[in-house]
Coordinates of C-alpha atoms in Angstrom, one line a residue:
A13 CA -84.8 -189.4 -109.8
V14 CA -82.6 -189.2 -106.7
G15 CA -81.9 -186.5 -104.2
Q16 CA -78.8 -186.3 -101.9
R17 CA -78.9 -189.4 -99.7
C18 CA -76.3 -191.2 -97.4
L19 CA -76.1 -194.0 -95.0
S20 CA -78.2 -193.6 -91.8
P21 CA -76.0 -192.5 -88.9
R22 CA -76.6 -195.9 -87.1
L23 CA -75.7 -198.0 -90.1
S24 CA -72.5 -195.8 -90.7
C25 CA -71.6 -196.5 -87.1
L26 CA -72.3 -200.2 -87.5
I27 CA -70.2 -200.7 -90.5
E28 CA -67.3 -198.5 -89.9
E29 CA -65.0 -201.1 -88.2
Q30 CA -65.9 -203.7 -91.0
P31 CA -63.5 -204.7 -93.8
A32 CA -63.8 -202.4 -96.8
M33 CA -65.3 -205.0 -98.9
I34 CA -68.3 -205.5 -96.6
R35 CA -68.8 -201.5 -96.5
D36 CA -68.4 -201.1 -100.2
A37 CA -70.9 -204.1 -100.9
I38 CA -73.5 -202.6 -98.5
K39 CA -73.3 -199.2 -100.3
A40 CA -73.3 -200.7 -103.8
A41 CA -76.5 -202.7 -103.0
G42 CA -78.4 -199.5 -102.2
V43 CA -78.7 -200.3 -98.3
F44 CA -79.1 -197.0 -96.5
T45 CA -80.4 -198.3 -92.9
I46 CA -80.2 -201.0 -90.5
Q47 CA -83.8 -201.9 -91.4
D48 CA -82.8 -202.2 -95.1
L49 CA -79.9 -204.5 -94.2
C50 CA -82.2 -206.7 -92.2
T51 CA -84.7 -207.1 -95.2
L52 CA -81.9 -208.9 -97.1
G53 CA -82.7 -212.1 -95.2
P54 CA -83.7 -213.7 -92.0
D55 CA -80.1 -214.5 -91.2
A56 CA -76.5 -213.6 -92.3
E57 CA -76.4 -216.8 -94.3
A58 CA -79.4 -215.8 -96.3
A59 CA -78.3 -212.2 -96.5
A60 CA -74.8 -212.5 -97.7
P61 CA -75.5 -213.6 -101.1
H62 CA -77.4 -210.5 -101.8
L63 CA -74.3 -208.5 -101.1
G64 CA -72.0 -210.8 -103.2
L65 CA -69.7 -211.4 -100.2
T66 CA -67.1 -214.1 -100.2
K67 CA -66.7 -216.9 -97.7
D68 CA -63.7 -215.3 -96.1
L69 CA -66.0 -212.3 -95.0
F70 CA -68.8 -214.2 -93.6
E71 CA -67.6 -214.5 -90.0
D72 CA -67.3 -210.6 -89.8
F73 CA -70.6 -210.1 -91.6
S74 CA -72.4 -212.6 -89.5
R75 CA -71.5 -210.7 -86.2
M76 CA -72.6 -207.4 -87.7
F77 CA -75.8 -208.7 -89.0
A78 CA -76.7 -210.2 -85.6
T79 CA -76.1 -206.7 -84.1
A80 CA -78.3 -205.2 -86.9
K81 CA -81.1 -207.5 -86.1
E82 CA -81.0 -206.6 -82.5
R83 CA -81.2 -202.9 -83.2
S84 CA -83.8 -203.3 -85.7
A85 CA -85.9 -205.2 -83.0
E86 CA -85.5 -202.2 -80.7
D87 CA -86.9 -199.9 -83.5
D88 CA -89.9 -202.2 -83.7
E89 CA -90.4 -201.9 -80.0
E90 CA -90.2 -198.1 -80.3
K91 CA -92.6 -198.1 -83.0
V92 CA -95.4 -200.2 -81.4
S93 CA -95.1 -198.1 -78.0
Q94 CA -95.4 -194.7 -79.9
M95 CA -98.4 -192.8 -78.3
V96 CA -101.1 -191.3 -80.5
D97 CA -104.4 -189.6 -79.6
I98 CA -107.7 -191.7 -80.1
L99 CA -110.5 -190.1 -81.9
N100 CA -114.2 -190.6 -81.5
A101 CA -116.5 -190.8 -84.7
E102 CA -116.5 -187.1 -85.0
G103 CA -112.6 -186.7 -84.9
D104 CA -112.5 -185.5 -81.2
I105 CA -109.7 -186.6 -78.9
I106 CA -111.0 -189.0 -76.3
M107 CA -107.8 -190.7 -75.1
R108 CA -104.3 -191.7 -75.8
R109 CA -102.9 -195.1 -76.5
A110 CA -99.8 -196.8 -77.6
R111 CA -99.8 -197.8 -81.5
S112 CA -100.0 -201.5 -80.4
D113 CA -103.3 -200.8 -78.8
V114 CA -104.5 -198.6 -81.6
H115 CA -104.0 -201.2 -84.2
Q116 CA -105.2 -204.0 -82.3
N117 CA -108.4 -202.4 -81.4
G118 CA -108.8 -200.6 -84.7
F119 CA -109.0 -197.2 -82.7
W120 CA -109.4 -194.0 -85.0
H121 CA -106.4 -191.9 -85.0
R122 CA -105.0 -189.0 -87.1
A123 CA -102.4 -189.2 -89.9
V124 CA -101.1 -186.8 -92.5
N125 CA -100.4 -186.9 -96.1
V126 CA -98.5 -183.9 -97.6
W127 CA -98.5 -183.5 -101.5
V128 CA -95.7 -181.2 -102.8
V129 CA -96.9 -179.4 -106.0
C130 CA -95.2 -176.9 -108.4
P131 CA -98.1 -175.1 -110.1
S132 CA -95.8 -173.4 -112.7
T133 CA -94.7 -176.9 -114.0
T134 CA -97.9 -178.8 -112.8
R135 CA -95.6 -181.6 -111.4
V136 CA -95.7 -183.2 -108.0
L137 CA -92.6 -184.2 -105.9
L138 CA -92.8 -187.9 -104.9
G139 CA -90.5 -190.0 -102.7
L140 CA -89.8 -193.7 -103.0
R141 CA -90.7 -195.4 -99.8
A142 CA -87.7 -197.0 -98.2
L143 CA -86.9 -200.7 -98.8
S144 CA -87.3 -201.5 -95.0
K145 CA -91.0 -200.3 -95.0
S146 CA -93.3 -203.3 -94.2
N147 CA -96.1 -202.0 -96.4
D148 CA -95.6 -200.7 -100.0
P149 CA -91.8 -200.7 -99.8
H150 CA -90.0 -199.1 -102.9
R151 CA -93.2 -197.4 -104.2
W152 CA -93.8 -193.7 -105.1
T153 CA -95.9 -191.6 -102.7
C154 CA -96.3 -188.4 -100.9
V155 CA -94.9 -187.3 -97.6
C156 CA -96.6 -189.1 -94.8
G157 CA -96.8 -189.9 -91.1
R158 CA -98.7 -190.4 -87.9
V159 CA -99.7 -187.5 -85.7
P160 CA -98.0 -188.1 -82.3
S161 CA -100.0 -187.6 -79.0
G162 CA -100.4 -184.1 -78.1
E163 CA -99.3 -182.6 -81.4
V164 CA -101.6 -180.9 -84.0
S165 CA -101.9 -182.1 -87.4
M166 CA -100.5 -179.1 -89.2
D167 CA -97.3 -179.3 -87.0
T168 CA -96.9 -182.9 -87.9
A169 CA -97.2 -182.0 -91.6
V170 CA -94.5 -179.3 -91.3
A171 CA -92.2 -181.7 -89.4
R172 CA -92.6 -184.6 -91.8
L173 CA -92.1 -182.3 -94.9
A174 CA -88.9 -181.0 -93.3
A175 CA -87.8 -184.5 -92.2
E176 CA -88.3 -186.3 -95.6
F177 CA -87.2 -183.7 -98.0
Q178 CA -85.8 -180.9 -95.8
I179 CA -88.3 -178.5 -97.2
S180 CA -89.5 -175.7 -95.0
A181 CA -93.2 -174.7 -95.4
V182 CA -95.3 -171.9 -93.6
P183 CA -98.7 -173.0 -92.6
D184 CA -101.4 -171.0 -94.7
Q185 CA -98.8 -169.6 -96.8
Q186 CA -97.1 -172.5 -98.7
L187 CA -99.1 -175.4 -96.7
F188 CA -102.7 -175.9 -96.8
L189 CA -105.1 -178.4 -95.6
V190 CA -107.3 -179.4 -98.5
F191 CA -109.5 -182.3 -97.2
S192 CA -109.7 -185.0 -94.4
M193 CA -111.0 -188.3 -94.7
K194 CA -111.4 -191.6 -92.8
C195 CA -109.2 -194.4 -94.6
P196 CA -109.5 -197.7 -92.8
R197 CA -107.4 -200.6 -94.1
N198 CA -106.2 -204.0 -93.0
I199 CA -102.4 -204.3 -92.2
D200 CA -100.9 -207.3 -94.1
K201 CA -97.2 -207.1 -93.1
G202 CA -94.9 -206.0 -90.4
V203 CA -95.2 -205.8 -86.7
F204 CA -98.8 -204.8 -86.9
A205 CA -99.9 -207.8 -89.4
G206 CA -103.3 -208.9 -89.0
Q207 CA -104.5 -205.7 -87.4
Q208 CA -106.6 -202.7 -88.4
D209 CA -105.3 -199.3 -89.4
S210 CA -108.2 -196.9 -88.8
A211 CA -106.7 -193.6 -89.8
L212 CA -108.3 -190.2 -90.3
I213 CA -106.0 -188.8 -92.8
D214 CA -105.5 -185.0 -93.1
V215 CA -104.4 -184.1 -96.6
Y216 CA -102.3 -181.1 -97.2
L217 CA -100.8 -179.4 -100.3
A218 CA -97.3 -177.8 -100.1
I219 CA -96.8 -175.2 -102.9
L220 CA -93.5 -174.5 -104.5
D221 CA -93.0 -171.4 -106.4
E222 CA -90.5 -173.3 -108.5
E223 CA -89.3 -176.8 -108.6
I224 CA -86.4 -177.6 -106.3
P225 CA -83.6 -179.6 -108.2
L226 CA -83.6 -183.3 -107.2
E227 CA -79.9 -183.0 -106.5
A228 CA -80.6 -180.2 -104.0
L229 CA -83.0 -182.4 -101.9
H230 CA -81.7 -184.0 -98.8
L231 CA -83.6 -187.2 -98.1
D232 CA -84.3 -189.0 -94.8
V233 CA -83.3 -192.5 -96.0
R234 CA -85.4 -194.2 -93.2
S235 CA -88.4 -192.8 -94.9
K236 CA -87.7 -192.0 -98.7
Q237 CA -84.7 -193.3 -100.6
A238 CA -85.2 -191.6 -103.9
A239 CA -87.3 -188.6 -105.3
K240 CA -88.8 -187.6 -108.7
Y241 CA -91.4 -185.5 -110.2
A242 CA -94.5 -186.6 -111.8
S243 CA -97.1 -184.7 -113.7
V244 CA -100.6 -184.6 -112.2
A245 CA -101.8 -186.4 -115.3
E246 CA -99.1 -189.1 -114.8
I247 CA -100.3 -189.7 -111.2
A248 CA -103.9 -189.9 -112.1
R249 CA -103.2 -192.5 -114.8
A250 CA -100.9 -194.5 -112.4
Y251 CA -103.9 -194.6 -110.0
E252 CA -106.3 -195.4 -112.7
V253 CA -104.3 -198.5 -113.9
K254 CA -103.3 -199.5 -110.4
D255 CA -99.5 -199.1 -111.3
E256 CA -97.5 -201.2 -108.8
A257 CA -94.7 -198.7 -108.8
Y258 CA -97.0 -196.4 -106.8
V259 CA -98.7 -196.6 -103.5
I260 CA -102.4 -196.6 -104.5
P261 CA -104.6 -194.5 -102.1
P262 CA -107.0 -196.0 -99.8
N263 CA -110.3 -195.5 -102.0
E264 CA -111.6 -193.7 -105.1
E265 CA -113.0 -190.8 -103.1
Y266 CA -109.4 -190.0 -101.8
I267 CA -108.1 -190.3 -105.5
N268 CA -110.8 -188.0 -107.0
K269 CA -110.5 -185.3 -104.3
L270 CA -106.6 -185.4 -104.5
V271 CA -106.5 -185.1 -108.3
Y272 CA -109.2 -182.3 -108.3
H273 CA -107.2 -180.2 -105.7
L274 CA -103.9 -180.9 -107.5
R275 CA -105.3 -179.8 -110.9
R276 CA -107.2 -176.7 -109.4
T277 CA -104.1 -175.6 -107.8
C278 CA -102.1 -175.8 -110.9
K279 CA -104.8 -174.0 -113.0
T280 CA -104.9 -171.2 -110.4
G281 CA -101.2 -170.8 -110.0
G282 CA -101.2 -172.1 -106.3
Q283 CA -104.1 -170.0 -105.1
L284 CA -106.3 -172.1 -102.9

């Protein structure tokens, strides 16, 4: 259940001057990004055993790991400063703020979920969230993302689908908005831990005429590190039993609406 994936450009640059044994150990451990590397431990001493590195490699690894930590912190800073549009209770834009302010104050903002479905096989394409994700790492879910300030929801859905799976979709031909829902939740981990995520999620279906072979997918390893197809019945069952291998949607209403639209789309051959 894997599409084509490789090391992120930044991690590739970071390790290219390292001894071959360190490079090989990182690749063998399924580490694809700098953020993944940093999840192995709080410091080089804690991370090295996860890679099976010998003591003679520790000095080189320690220097590299310190650089990785610095760059990961820069990514966190970029994340908290991302600008998004703030919504009122009716979903109208009223101002723009950085994500740090959005979560601290529980402001409503827009996000997208894109579910890729092939009606002819009644299967849905899922991605495995990156190991470095603060919330729900290494769990199966759909394409997802925040809507940046000044961008409309549909454009973000198109962009995230292209970024995560390199799938192109034309709005209102292969990509359709099926419902929107307020989905507040508490954030337990990461740079926004202890704050509120008040997202209004626009849920889209992307329709495939035929399944794309997994080996033909090009994954953005910063977001998804593997891909697989699952039947609508499998997904519904996973949500029913709260299968920990999957990201469980925020509430039962979301699940019921999603399963309804997936089943309806498969039954009608993709006609919405």
